[in-house]
C-alpha positions as MATLAB code, in Angstrom:
seq = 'MKILHIIATPRGEESSTLKVTNAFFEGLEEN';
ca = [
     106.591  105.855   80.743;
     105.312  106.087   84.285;
     106.881  108.293   86.933;
     105.884  108.480   90.569;
     106.587  111.924   92.008;
     106.087  112.247   95.746;
     106.219  115.740   97.192;
     107.400  115.514  100.788;
     108.994  118.896  101.351;
     107.988  121.098  104.278;
     108.406  124.194  102.086;
     105.645  123.146   99.707;
     105.378  125.346   96.617;
     108.458  127.363   97.665;
     110.717  124.305   97.461;
     113.693  124.598   95.115;
     113.538  120.869   94.466;
     109.906  121.162   93.404;
     110.776  123.931   90.925;
     113.550  121.834   89.392;
     111.306  118.783   89.211;
     108.520  120.755   87.540;
     110.971  122.060   84.934;
     112.150  118.492   84.324;
     108.592  117.255   83.796;
     107.839  120.146   81.433;
     110.893  119.131   79.408;
     109.639  115.561   79.240;
     106.247  116.721   77.959;
     107.908  118.598   75.080;
     109.556  115.425   73.763;
];
């Protein structure tokens, strides 16, 4: 599976969306 993840938030590492996305990707890696 290929996923393109583009980070375009002005908040950078403090972005809530980025935290949720990272948790999602970690969940994918476990399966």
